mmCIF file of C-alpha atoms in Angstrom:
data_model
loop_
_atom_site.group_PDB
_atom_site.id
_atom_site.type_symbol
_atom_site.label_atom_id
_atom_site.label_comp_id
_atom_site.label_asym_id
_atom_site.label_seq_id
_atom_site.Cartn_x
_atom_site.Cartn_y
_atom_site.Cartn_z
ATOM 1 C CA MET A 1 228.094 124.954 279.054
ATOM 2 C CA ARG A 2 231.304 126.803 280.073
ATOM 3 C CA PHE A 3 230.813 129.329 277.614
ATOM 4 C CA ALA A 4 227.172 130.169 278.733
ATOM 5 C CA ARG A 5 228.431 130.223 282.478
ATOM 6 C CA ALA A 6 231.286 132.538 281.437
ATOM 7 C CA LEU A 7 228.617 134.795 279.976
ATOM 8 C CA PHE A 8 225.787 134.427 282.240
ATOM 9 C CA GLY A 9 226.970 132.491 285.394
ATOM 10 C CA ARG A 10 226.708 133.960 288.933
ATOM 11 C CA THR A 11 230.222 135.641 288.729
ATOM 12 C CA ALA A 12 229.520 137.222 285.436
ATOM 13 C CA ARG A 13 226.258 138.793 286.799
ATOM 14 C CA ARG A 14 228.067 139.983 289.753
ATOM 15 C CA ARG A 15 230.577 141.648 287.768
ATOM 16 C CA TRP A 16 228.026 142.864 285.202
ATOM 17 C CA ILE A 17 226.253 144.651 288.221
ATOM 18 C CA HIS A 18 229.416 146.348 289.054
ATOM 19 C CA LEU A 19 229.623 147.591 285.726
ATOM 20 C CA ILE A 20 226.369 149.027 285.909
ATOM 21 C CA LEU A 21 227.093 150.516 289.275
ATOM 22 C CA GLY A 22 230.035 152.450 287.421
ATOM 23 C CA GLY A 23 227.513 153.760 284.859
ATOM 24 C CA ALA A 24 225.237 154.966 287.513
ATOM 25 C CA LEU A 25 228.284 156.843 289.319
ATOM 26 C CA ALA A 26 229.251 158.153 285.958
ATOM 27 C CA MET A 27 225.430 159.767 285.497
ATOM 28 C CA PRO A 28 226.204 162.991 287.530
ATOM 29 C CA TYR A 29 229.448 163.706 285.931
ATOM 30 C CA VAL A 30 227.812 163.077 282.344
ATOM 31 C CA LEU A 31 225.207 165.834 283.400
ATOM 32 C CA VAL A 32 227.716 168.282 284.335
ATOM 33 C CA GLY A 33 229.483 167.642 281.060
ATOM 34 C CA SER A 34 226.195 168.060 279.245
ATOM 35 C CA VAL A 35 226.017 171.433 280.800
ATOM 36 C CA LEU A 36 229.166 172.405 279.624
ATOM 37 C CA VAL A 37 229.057 171.175 276.066
ATOM 38 C CA GLY A 38 225.932 172.650 275.764
ATOM 39 C CA SER A 39 226.941 176.165 276.945
ATOM 40 C CA VAL A 40 229.983 176.077 274.797
ATOM 41 C CA LEU A 41 228.296 174.474 271.454
ATOM 42 C CA GLY A 42 224.963 176.546 272.173
ATOM 43 C CA GLY A 43 222.912 173.535 271.198
ATOM 44 C CA ASN A 44 219.615 172.710 272.704
ATOM 45 C CA ASP A 45 219.450 169.063 271.823
ATOM 46 C CA VAL A 46 222.400 167.659 273.857
ATOM 47 C CA PHE A 47 220.145 164.741 275.326
ATOM 48 C CA THR A 48 219.081 163.939 271.655
ATOM 49 C CA ASP A 49 222.123 164.149 269.548
ATOM 50 C CA ILE A 50 224.447 161.231 269.908
ATOM 51 C CA SER A 51 227.522 163.104 269.244
ATOM 52 C CA LEU A 52 226.733 165.765 271.936
ATOM 53 C CA GLN A 53 226.057 162.873 274.467
ATOM 54 C CA LEU A 54 229.427 161.289 273.490
ATOM 55 C CA ALA A 55 231.269 164.613 274.021
ATOM 56 C CA SER A 56 229.475 165.118 277.517
ATOM 57 C CA PHE A 57 230.674 161.528 278.438
ATOM 58 C CA ALA A 58 233.942 162.507 277.281
ATOM 59 C CA VAL A 59 234.124 165.811 279.488
ATOM 60 C CA GLY A 60 232.850 164.103 282.067
ATOM 61 C CA LEU A 61 235.456 161.423 282.651
ATOM 62 C CA PRO A 62 238.149 163.995 283.555
ATOM 63 C CA LEU A 63 235.897 165.432 286.352
ATOM 64 C CA ALA A 64 235.725 161.872 287.710
ATOM 65 C CA ALA A 65 239.209 161.573 287.717
ATOM 66 C CA VAL A 66 239.637 164.770 289.699
ATOM 67 C CA THR A 67 237.092 163.694 292.258
ATOM 68 C CA ALA A 68 238.701 160.290 292.581
ATOM 69 C CA LEU A 69 241.566 161.885 294.263
ATOM 70 C CA PHE A 70 239.733 162.304 297.504
ATOM 71 C CA PRO A 71 240.564 159.947 300.216
ATOM 72 C CA LEU A 72 237.481 158.001 300.534
ATOM 73 C CA THR A 73 237.196 156.849 296.972
ATOM 74 C CA ARG A 74 239.633 153.938 297.258
ATOM 75 C CA PRO A 75 237.864 152.623 300.376
ATOM 76 C CA MET A 76 234.506 153.103 298.590
ATOM 77 C CA SER A 77 235.806 151.403 295.335
ATOM 78 C CA VAL A 78 237.482 148.360 297.185
ATOM 79 C CA ALA A 79 234.235 147.850 299.075
ATOM 80 C CA ALA A 80 232.507 147.558 295.640
ATOM 81 C CA VAL A 81 235.176 145.166 294.196
ATOM 82 C CA ARG A 82 235.284 142.778 297.081
ATOM 83 C CA ALA A 83 231.764 142.460 297.116
ATOM 84 C CA LEU A 84 230.876 142.139 293.343
ATOM 85 C CA CYS A 85 234.127 141.337 291.298
ATOM 86 C CA THR A 86 235.164 137.940 293.328
ATOM 87 C CA VAL A 87 238.907 139.358 293.669
ATOM 88 C CA ASP A 88 241.081 137.960 296.465
ATOM 89 C CA SER A 89 240.257 140.409 299.354
ATOM 90 C CA GLY A 90 244.089 139.976 300.299
ATOM 91 C CA ALA A 91 245.331 141.758 297.057
ATOM 92 C CA LEU A 92 243.221 144.822 297.886
ATOM 93 C CA ALA A 93 244.328 147.634 300.161
ATOM 94 C CA ASP A 94 242.648 148.940 303.085
ATOM 95 C CA GLY A 95 241.885 152.504 303.893
ATOM 96 C CA PRO A 96 242.623 155.545 301.949
ATOM 97 C CA PRO A 97 245.871 155.857 300.046
ATOM 98 C CA ARG A 98 249.104 157.193 301.769
ATOM 99 C CA SER A 99 250.919 158.332 298.897
ATOM 100 C CA ARG A 100 250.545 160.417 295.531
ATOM 101 C CA ALA A 101 251.179 157.297 293.544
ATOM 102 C CA ALA A 102 248.364 155.502 295.420
ATOM 103 C CA ARG A 103 245.837 158.303 294.772
ATOM 104 C CA GLY A 104 246.937 158.211 291.028
ATOM 105 C CA ARG A 105 246.162 154.558 290.614
ATOM 106 C CA THR A 106 242.900 155.121 292.435
ATOM 107 C CA ALA A 107 242.060 158.031 289.980
ATOM 108 C CA VAL A 108 242.870 155.570 286.911
ATOM 109 C CA TRP A 109 240.490 152.896 288.531
ATOM 110 C CA PHE A 110 237.842 154.999 289.181
ATOM 111 C CA THR A 111 237.643 156.471 285.636
ATOM 112 C CA LEU A 112 238.216 153.217 283.908
ATOM 113 C CA HIS A 113 235.104 151.890 286.192
ATOM 114 C CA LEU A 114 232.985 154.909 285.351
ATOM 115 C CA GLY A 115 234.257 154.826 281.466
ATOM 116 C CA LEU A 116 233.439 151.141 281.119
ATOM 117 C CA GLY A 117 230.341 151.142 283.421
ATOM 118 C CA GLY A 118 228.729 154.087 281.311
ATOM 119 C CA VAL A 119 229.368 152.432 278.074
ATOM 120 C CA LEU A 120 228.003 149.162 279.133
ATOM 121 C CA SER A 121 225.122 150.597 281.202
ATOM 122 C CA GLY A 122 223.964 152.297 277.879
ATOM 123 C CA ALA A 123 224.163 149.655 275.549
ATOM 124 C CA THR A 124 222.415 147.378 278.654
ATOM 125 C CA LEU A 125 219.477 149.837 278.599
ATOM 126 C CA ALA A 126 219.369 150.300 274.758
ATOM 127 C CA LEU A 127 219.980 146.922 273.240
ATOM 128 C CA PRO A 128 218.009 144.155 275.137
ATOM 129 C CA PRO A 129 214.567 145.805 274.143
ATOM 130 C CA PHE A 130 215.567 146.005 270.643
ATOM 131 C CA ALA A 131 217.032 142.530 270.589
ATOM 132 C CA VAL A 132 214.033 141.176 272.343
ATOM 133 C CA THR A 133 211.749 142.762 269.552
ATOM 134 C CA LEU A 134 213.845 141.366 266.706
ATOM 135 C CA ILE A 135 213.307 137.840 268.183
ATOM 136 C CA ALA A 136 209.474 138.624 268.889
ATOM 137 C CA LEU A 137 209.205 140.143 265.358
ATOM 138 C CA PRO A 138 208.163 137.147 263.393
ATOM 139 C CA PHE A 139 205.620 135.697 265.564
ATOM 140 C CA TYR A 140 203.679 138.978 266.200
ATOM 141 C CA THR A 141 202.291 140.849 263.288
ATOM 142 C CA GLY A 142 201.278 143.615 265.617
ATOM 143 C CA LEU A 143 204.938 144.548 265.986
ATOM 144 C CA ARG A 144 205.398 144.973 262.195
ATOM 145 C CA ASP A 145 203.213 147.876 261.973
ATOM 146 C CA ALA A 146 204.076 151.279 260.581
ATOM 147 C CA SER A 147 204.221 152.899 264.078
ATOM 148 C CA LEU A 148 207.310 150.915 265.129
ATOM 149 C CA GLU A 149 209.284 152.693 262.214
ATOM 150 C CA LEU A 150 211.170 149.543 261.556
ATOM 151 C CA PRO A 151 213.780 149.698 258.787
ATOM 152 C CA GLN A 152 212.472 148.627 255.488
ATOM 153 C CA VAL A 153 214.568 145.679 255.426
ATOM 154 C CA LEU A 154 212.944 144.048 258.350
ATOM 155 C CA ARG A 155 209.557 143.755 256.215
ATOM 156 C CA HIS A 156 211.161 141.099 253.923
ATOM 157 C CA THR A 157 210.530 137.653 254.555
ATOM 158 C CA TRP A 158 214.024 136.585 254.709
ATOM 159 C CA ALA A 159 214.881 139.374 257.104
ATOM 160 C CA LEU A 160 212.004 138.376 259.256
ATOM 161 C CA ALA A 161 213.331 134.874 259.170
ATOM 162 C CA LEU A 162 216.903 135.936 260.510
ATOM 163 C CA ALA A 163 215.501 138.587 263.166
ATOM 164 C CA PRO A 164 215.515 136.075 265.877
ATOM 165 C CA VAL A 165 218.851 134.907 265.132
ATOM 166 C CA ALA A 166 220.282 138.401 265.062
ATOM 167 C CA GLY A 167 218.486 139.307 268.509
ATOM 168 C CA ALA A 168 219.933 136.661 269.995
ATOM 169 C CA LEU A 169 223.497 137.500 268.775
ATOM 170 C CA MET A 170 223.003 140.846 269.926
ATOM 171 C CA LEU A 171 222.343 139.622 273.604
ATOM 172 C CA ALA A 172 225.225 137.492 273.463
ATOM 173 C CA ALA A 173 227.381 140.110 272.159
ATOM 174 C CA LEU A 174 226.428 142.338 274.774
ATOM 175 C CA ALA A 175 226.880 139.584 277.563
ATOM 176 C CA GLY A 176 230.396 139.066 276.139
ATOM 177 C CA CYS A 177 231.263 142.727 275.855
ATOM 178 C CA ALA A 178 230.269 142.866 279.783
ATOM 179 C CA ALA A 179 232.107 139.773 280.632
ATOM 180 C CA LEU A 180 235.297 140.933 278.777
ATOM 181 C CA ALA A 181 235.261 144.563 280.160
ATOM 182 C CA SER A 182 234.298 143.270 283.717
ATOM 183 C CA GLY A 183 237.035 140.689 283.459
ATOM 184 C CA LEU A 184 239.663 143.350 282.625
ATOM 185 C CA LEU A 185 238.746 145.521 285.717
ATOM 186 C CA ALA A 186 238.705 142.188 287.997
ATOM 187 C CA ARG A 187 242.262 141.667 286.655
ATOM 188 C CA TRP A 188 243.273 145.567 287.037
ATOM 189 C CA ALA A 189 242.082 145.791 290.506
ATOM 190 C CA PRO A 190 245.118 144.393 292.619
ATOM 191 C CA ALA A 191 247.438 146.571 290.428
ATOM 192 C CA LEU A 192 245.609 149.837 290.772
ATOM 193 C CA LEU A 193 243.633 149.126 294.274
ATOM 194 C CA GLY A 194 246.442 146.768 295.718
ATOM 195 C CA PRO A 195 248.400 148.005 298.745
ATOM 196 C CA THR A 196 251.582 149.860 297.984
ATOM 197 C CA PRO A 197 254.714 149.569 300.024
ATOM 198 C CA LYS A 198 253.631 152.356 302.462
ATOM 199 C CA ASP A 199 250.532 150.484 303.114
ATOM 200 C CA ARG A 200 251.935 147.180 303.637
ATOM 201 C CA LEU A 201 254.428 149.081 306.203
ATOM 202 C CA ALA A 202 251.133 150.636 308.048
ATOM 203 C CA VAL A 203 249.523 147.148 308.068
ATOM 204 C CA ALA A 204 253.047 145.547 309.447
ATOM 205 C CA GLU A 205 253.436 148.202 312.089
ATOM 206 C CA ALA A 206 249.823 148.090 313.230
ATOM 207 C CA ARG A 207 250.193 144.239 313.546
ATOM 208 C CA ALA A 208 253.523 144.599 315.466
ATOM 209 C CA ALA A 209 252.179 147.108 317.708
ATOM 210 C CA ASP A 210 249.207 144.777 318.731
ATOM 211 C CA LEU A 211 251.395 141.800 319.039
ATOM 212 C CA ALA A 212 253.794 143.840 321.367
ATOM 213 C CA VAL A 213 250.716 144.644 323.667
ATOM 214 C CA ARG A 214 249.499 140.993 323.553
ATOM 215 C CA ASN A 215 252.891 139.733 324.256
ATOM 216 C CA ARG A 216 253.321 142.285 327.212
ATOM 217 C CA LEU A 217 249.956 141.229 328.346
ATOM 218 C CA ALA A 218 250.796 137.532 328.246
ATOM 219 C CA ARG A 219 254.110 138.172 330.274
ATOM 220 C CA GLU A 220 252.365 140.156 332.898
ATOM 221 C CA LEU A 221 249.797 137.341 333.499
ATOM 222 C CA HIS A 222 252.353 134.877 333.262
ATOM 223 C CA ASP A 223 254.509 136.293 336.013
ATOM 224 C CA THR A 224 251.637 137.314 338.249
ATOM 225 C CA VAL A 225 249.203 134.622 338.099
ATOM 226 C CA GLY A 226 251.961 131.904 337.663
ATOM 227 C CA HIS A 227 253.998 132.995 340.575
ATOM 228 C CA ALA A 228 250.904 133.296 342.965
ATOM 229 C CA LEU A 229 249.635 129.629 341.574
ATOM 230 C CA SER A 230 252.904 128.192 342.516
ATOM 231 C CA ALA A 231 253.063 129.742 345.792
ATOM 232 C CA VAL A 232 249.509 128.785 346.838
ATOM 233 C CA THR A 233 249.703 125.411 345.475
ATOM 234 C CA LEU A 234 252.786 124.436 347.644
ATOM 235 C CA GLN A 235 251.306 126.225 350.728
ATOM 236 C CA ALA A 236 248.073 124.443 350.141
ATOM 237 C CA SER A 237 249.804 121.252 349.644
ATOM 238 C CA ALA A 238 251.882 121.624 352.907
ATOM 239 C CA ALA A 239 248.899 122.628 354.930
ATOM 240 C CA ARG A 240 247.024 119.409 353.899
ATOM 241 C CA ARG A 241 250.136 117.476 354.892
ATOM 242 C CA VAL A 242 250.323 118.833 358.456
ATOM 243 C CA LEU A 243 246.486 119.623 359.076
ATOM 244 C CA ASN A 244 245.923 117.153 361.749
ATOM 245 C CA SER A 245 249.505 117.044 363.195
ATOM 246 C CA ASP A 246 250.248 120.718 363.086
ATOM 247 C CA PRO A 247 247.146 122.786 363.274
ATOM 248 C CA ASP A 248 249.298 125.882 363.925
ATOM 249 C CA PHE A 249 251.290 125.501 360.666
ATOM 250 C CA ALA A 250 248.417 124.742 358.735
ATOM 251 C CA ARG A 251 246.682 128.162 359.819
ATOM 252 C CA GLU A 252 249.769 130.059 358.770
ATOM 253 C CA ALA A 253 250.114 128.461 355.373
ATOM 254 C CA LEU A 254 246.348 129.414 354.838
ATOM 255 C CA ALA A 255 246.842 132.801 356.044
ATOM 256 C CA ALA A 256 249.682 132.910 353.483
ATOM 257 C CA ILE A 257 247.383 131.854 350.853
ATOM 258 C CA GLU A 258 245.081 134.612 351.816
ATOM 259 C CA ASP A 259 247.717 137.263 351.762
ATOM 260 C CA THR A 260 249.000 135.801 348.241
ATOM 261 C CA THR A 261 245.753 135.649 346.568
ATOM 262 C CA ARG A 262 244.661 139.040 347.990
ATOM 263 C CA ARG A 263 247.963 140.657 346.639
ATOM 264 C CA THR A 264 247.601 138.881 343.263
ATOM 265 C CA VAL A 265 244.011 140.245 342.616
ATOM 266 C CA GLY A 266 245.632 143.612 343.181
ATOM 267 C CA GLU A 267 248.336 142.949 340.732
ATOM 268 C CA LEU A 268 246.078 141.529 338.452
ATOM 269 C CA ASP A 269 244.363 144.929 338.378
ATOM 270 C CA ALA A 270 247.468 146.238 337.385
ATOM 271 C CA VAL A 271 248.022 143.921 334.655
ATOM 272 C CA LEU A 272 244.741 144.726 333.275
ATOM 273 C CA GLY A 273 245.686 148.477 333.376
ATOM 274 C CA VAL A 274 247.966 147.331 330.370
ATOM 275 C CA LEU A 275 244.755 147.246 328.208
ATOM 276 C CA ARG A 276 243.460 150.701 329.467
ATOM 277 C CA GLU A 277 246.732 152.684 328.756
ATOM 278 C CA ALA A 278 245.388 153.889 325.637
ATOM 279 C CA GLY A 279 242.390 155.168 327.484
ATOM 280 C CA ASP A 280 241.394 155.894 331.014
ATOM 281 C CA ALA A 281 244.018 153.976 333.330
ATOM 282 C CA SER A 282 242.673 155.479 336.587
ATOM 283 C CA GLY A 283 241.615 153.483 339.327
ATOM 284 C CA THR A 284 244.303 150.625 338.350
ATOM 285 C CA THR A 285 246.511 149.296 341.455
ATOM 286 C CA PRO A 286 250.058 150.518 340.356
ATOM 287 C CA ALA A 287 252.474 148.104 338.900
ATOM 288 C CA PRO A 288 254.717 146.608 341.670
ATOM 289 C CA THR A 289 258.591 147.735 342.038
ATOM 290 C CA LEU A 290 261.483 146.838 343.720
ATOM 291 C CA ALA A 291 261.395 149.572 346.312
ATOM 292 C CA ASP A 292 257.725 149.098 347.372
ATOM 293 C CA ASP A 293 257.183 145.463 346.789
ATOM 294 C CA LEU A 294 260.233 143.272 346.960
ATOM 295 C CA ASP A 295 260.254 142.788 350.506
ATOM 296 C CA GLY A 296 256.593 141.548 350.474
ATOM 297 C CA LEU A 297 257.740 139.053 347.739
ATOM 298 C CA LEU A 298 260.405 137.564 349.455
ATOM 299 C CA ARG A 299 258.284 137.192 352.514
ATOM 300 C CA ARG A 300 255.628 135.241 350.494
ATOM 301 C CA THR A 301 258.075 133.263 348.596
ATOM 302 C CA ARG A 302 259.468 132.160 352.070
ATOM 303 C CA ALA A 303 255.955 131.464 353.389
ATOM 304 C CA ALA A 304 255.752 128.930 350.456
ATOM 305 C CA GLY A 305 258.622 126.864 351.943
ATOM 306 C CA LEU A 306 261.406 128.225 349.576
ATOM 307 C CA THR A 307 264.646 129.432 351.657
ATOM 308 C CA VAL A 308 265.738 132.872 349.929
ATOM 309 C CA ASP A 309 269.080 133.883 350.738
ATOM 310 C CA ALA A 310 268.786 137.669 349.399
ATOM 311 C CA SER A 311 271.490 139.965 348.839
ATOM 312 C CA LEU A 312 270.981 143.585 347.791
ATOM 313 C CA GLY A 313 274.056 145.635 346.588
ATOM 314 C CA ILE A 314 271.938 148.353 345.623
ATOM 315 C CA ASP A 315 269.442 150.925 346.948
ATOM 316 C CA PRO A 316 266.043 149.838 345.214
ATOM 317 C CA ALA A 317 264.810 153.243 345.564
ATOM 318 C CA ARG A 318 267.506 154.598 343.535
ATOM 319 C CA VAL A 319 266.440 152.342 340.518
ATOM 320 C CA PRO A 320 264.734 154.100 337.762
ATOM 321 C CA PRO A 321 260.604 153.447 337.790
ATOM 322 C CA LEU A 322 260.820 151.396 334.585
ATOM 323 C CA VAL A 323 263.818 149.226 335.466
ATOM 324 C CA SER A 324 262.511 148.666 338.667
ATOM 325 C CA ARG A 325 259.088 147.600 337.665
ATOM 326 C CA GLU A 326 260.599 145.078 334.928
ATOM 327 C CA ALA A 327 263.363 143.896 337.386
ATOM 328 C CA TYR A 328 260.651 143.021 340.143
ATOM 329 C CA ARG A 329 258.857 140.843 337.413
ATOM 330 C CA ILE A 330 262.218 139.341 336.605
ATOM 331 C CA VAL A 331 262.927 138.552 340.284
ATOM 332 C CA GLN A 332 259.269 137.408 340.645
ATOM 333 C CA GLU A 333 259.480 134.861 337.707
ATOM 334 C CA ALA A 334 263.027 133.697 338.985
ATOM 335 C CA LEU A 335 261.421 132.802 342.269
ATOM 336 C CA SER A 336 258.356 131.108 340.752
ATOM 337 C CA ASN A 337 260.674 129.112 338.475
ATOM 338 C CA VAL A 338 262.545 127.689 341.580
ATOM 339 C CA LEU A 339 258.909 127.016 343.164
ATOM 340 C CA ARG A 340 257.607 125.199 340.005
ATOM 341 C CA HIS A 341 260.702 122.977 339.488
ATOM 342 C CA ALA A 342 261.034 121.668 342.968
ATOM 343 C CA GLY A 343 263.851 123.681 344.321
ATOM 344 C CA THR A 344 264.358 124.178 348.056
ATOM 345 C CA ARG A 345 266.649 126.876 348.161
ATOM 346 C CA VAL A 346 267.636 130.096 346.024
ATOM 347 C CA ASP A 347 270.433 132.687 346.395
ATOM 348 C CA LEU A 348 269.178 136.033 345.218
ATOM 349 C CA ARG A 349 271.724 139.011 344.458
ATOM 350 C CA LEU A 350 271.042 142.475 343.008
ATOM 351 C CA ALA A 351 273.957 144.453 342.531
ATOM 352 C CA HIS A 352 274.871 147.734 340.547
ATOM 353 C CA GLU A 353 277.611 147.056 338.047
ATOM 354 C CA GLU A 354 279.047 149.482 335.255
ATOM 355 C CA ASP A 355 275.686 151.494 335.308
ATOM 356 C CA ALA A 356 273.572 148.591 335.258
ATOM 357 C CA LEU A 357 271.521 146.615 337.415
ATOM 358 C CA ARG A 358 272.832 142.860 337.545
ATOM 359 C CA ILE A 359 270.141 140.289 338.960
ATOM 360 C CA THR A 360 271.485 136.678 339.590
ATOM 361 C CA ALA A 361 269.601 133.918 341.033
ATOM 362 C CA GLU A 362 271.166 130.449 341.712
ATOM 363 C CA ASN A 363 269.576 127.290 342.929
ATOM 364 C CA PRO A 364 270.596 123.744 343.264
ATOM 365 C CA LEU A 365 269.319 121.272 340.617
ATOM 366 C CA GLN A 366 267.651 118.299 342.328
ATOM 367 C CA GLN A 367 264.500 116.077 341.863
ATOM 368 C CA PRO A 368 261.125 117.252 342.500
ATOM 369 C CA ALA A 369 259.944 116.411 346.081
ATOM 370 C CA GLN A 370 256.836 114.955 347.242
ATOM 371 C CA GLY A 371 253.950 117.424 347.102
ATOM 372 C CA ALA A 372 256.141 120.027 345.114
ATOM 373 C CA ALA A 373 254.713 121.819 342.191
ATOM 374 C CA GLN A 374 255.238 119.866 338.822
ATOM 375 C CA SER A 375 255.941 121.708 335.692
ATOM 376 C CA ARG A 376 253.186 121.614 333.172
ATOM 377 C CA PRO A 377 253.262 120.588 329.763
ATOM 378 C CA GLY A 378 253.656 123.537 327.160
ATOM 379 C CA GLY A 379 255.438 125.422 329.986
ATOM 380 C CA GLY A 380 258.832 127.332 329.621
ATOM 381 C CA HIS A 381 257.510 130.549 328.840
ATOM 382 C CA GLY A 382 259.058 132.172 332.064
ATOM 383 C CA LEU A 383 262.547 132.349 330.791
ATOM 384 C CA ARG A 384 261.553 133.473 327.351
ATOM 385 C CA GLY A 385 259.542 136.492 329.008
ATOM 386 C CA ILE A 386 262.545 137.407 331.068
ATOM 387 C CA ALA A 387 264.538 137.533 327.828
ATOM 388 C CA ASP A 388 261.757 139.657 326.397
ATOM 389 C CA ARG A 389 261.985 142.024 329.247
ATOM 390 C CA ALA A 390 265.717 142.376 329.392
ATOM 391 C CA ARG A 391 265.824 142.806 325.573
ATOM 392 C CA LEU A 392 263.203 145.522 325.770
ATOM 393 C CA LEU A 393 265.286 147.664 328.122
ATOM 394 C CA GLY A 394 268.585 147.053 326.052
ATOM 395 C CA GLY A 395 270.010 144.539 328.473
ATOM 396 C CA SER A 396 270.711 140.848 328.198
ATOM 397 C CA ALA A 397 269.483 137.453 330.146
ATOM 398 C CA ALA A 398 271.248 134.052 330.194
ATOM 399 C CA ALA A 399 269.964 131.060 332.082
ATOM 400 C CA GLY A 400 271.598 127.652 332.294
ATOM 401 C CA ARG A 401 273.993 125.213 334.463
ATOM 402 C CA ALA A 402 276.691 127.274 336.118
ATOM 403 C CA GLU A 403 279.929 126.351 334.498
ATOM 404 C CA GLU A 404 282.008 126.192 337.550
ATOM 405 C CA ASP A 405 279.380 123.834 338.972
ATOM 406 C CA ASP A 406 277.300 121.353 337.308
ATOM 407 C CA GLY A 407 274.602 121.235 340.258
ATOM 408 C CA VAL A 408 273.687 124.824 340.249
ATOM 409 C CA TRP A 409 271.155 126.484 337.964
ATOM 410 C CA ARG A 410 271.902 130.125 337.203
ATOM 411 C CA LEU A 411 270.021 133.006 335.979
ATOM 412 C CA ALA A 412 271.947 135.996 335.085
ATOM 413 C CA VAL A 413 270.279 139.064 333.876
ATOM 414 C CA ARG A 414 271.845 142.674 333.035
ATOM 415 C CA LEU A 415 269.510 145.762 332.881
ATOM 416 C CA PRO A 416 270.743 149.228 331.979
ATOM 417 C CA MET A 417 269.948 151.863 334.540
ATOM 418 C CA ARG A 418 269.254 154.334 331.523
ATOM 419 C CA SER A 419 267.337 151.904 329.438
ATOM 420 C CA ARG A 420 266.272 152.854 326.132
#
């Protein structure tokens, strides 16, 4: 049963079709080879003389190897192997070859495919009719007339008795040759059509670029939407508690919520501009910076109930644009962390030290107050995002309890003014 499945099973049939496809691809090259052989040898029976046909086939294969150097040959071959040869897709390369060695291996594969496919296709066309004739020969006297030009030996009684066995053996031999040839091609496919070091490097670079864009978008969404939600949560909670006792404060809190959400919609448009950078980014809101948006950020954070003591030892307008944008996001996330973790006060300092912008945020550690925003399960991405922003600019970030005071949490970030 296993032997029959190996010869005639689904995998064997699909691989046999792959060989026949190779034979079909070989036909144009064989025709060109027959023209060349006929013109050189001057024969008129190229299509009837078996030796001339073999010569045409031998001339056509080098032509196939030359055409296999074209870039689209490997993608076409890989697609056929994946569809018909049941080869692991991960073991095959995607796209055209990127090196001379890869083009050479593709040419070897294409030549082998067309060579083995041409031979097996010819055998598939010729042997089955003859084998079926042998199997049916003892049972149909009409097949034994002189018009079939059967060999004389087949007219003996013992030969007629053995003819069906010979026909069946021919079919089995053909299936075995096809299984062997297609199995060899399937085994050689990863070596000849597999990814080269350059292919693996290109895939890794594309994956790294995609992850970088996704991580950047995740950081922008986390910092923008996270800060707004933390502030709005605190403002809504405060408005709910004093709605009846202090309506004026409740109206101020609702106005702050409106301002925060309106501002966040604009910043979200800027975040989505990250996705459009490769195309048309026109019409998006500019990303916030220290020079244009720091005052508004501090005002909205104070409106959320957080006391912010800000000390600016540097002119925000003199900070380079890229550093200014990333510094704004870092300050925004630092304030958001204090809001999320129930802080009531934060000391924020921006200073120019040794050709670098130094950002320091300190807040006292305390238990969450009633109505304060609670840290959510799975959180903790804010500090990681700050560290990523600093590292991408060639700077550094550190966060933890202040060494000189265990009751203070400190975030210290250093951003070179001339970032890489």
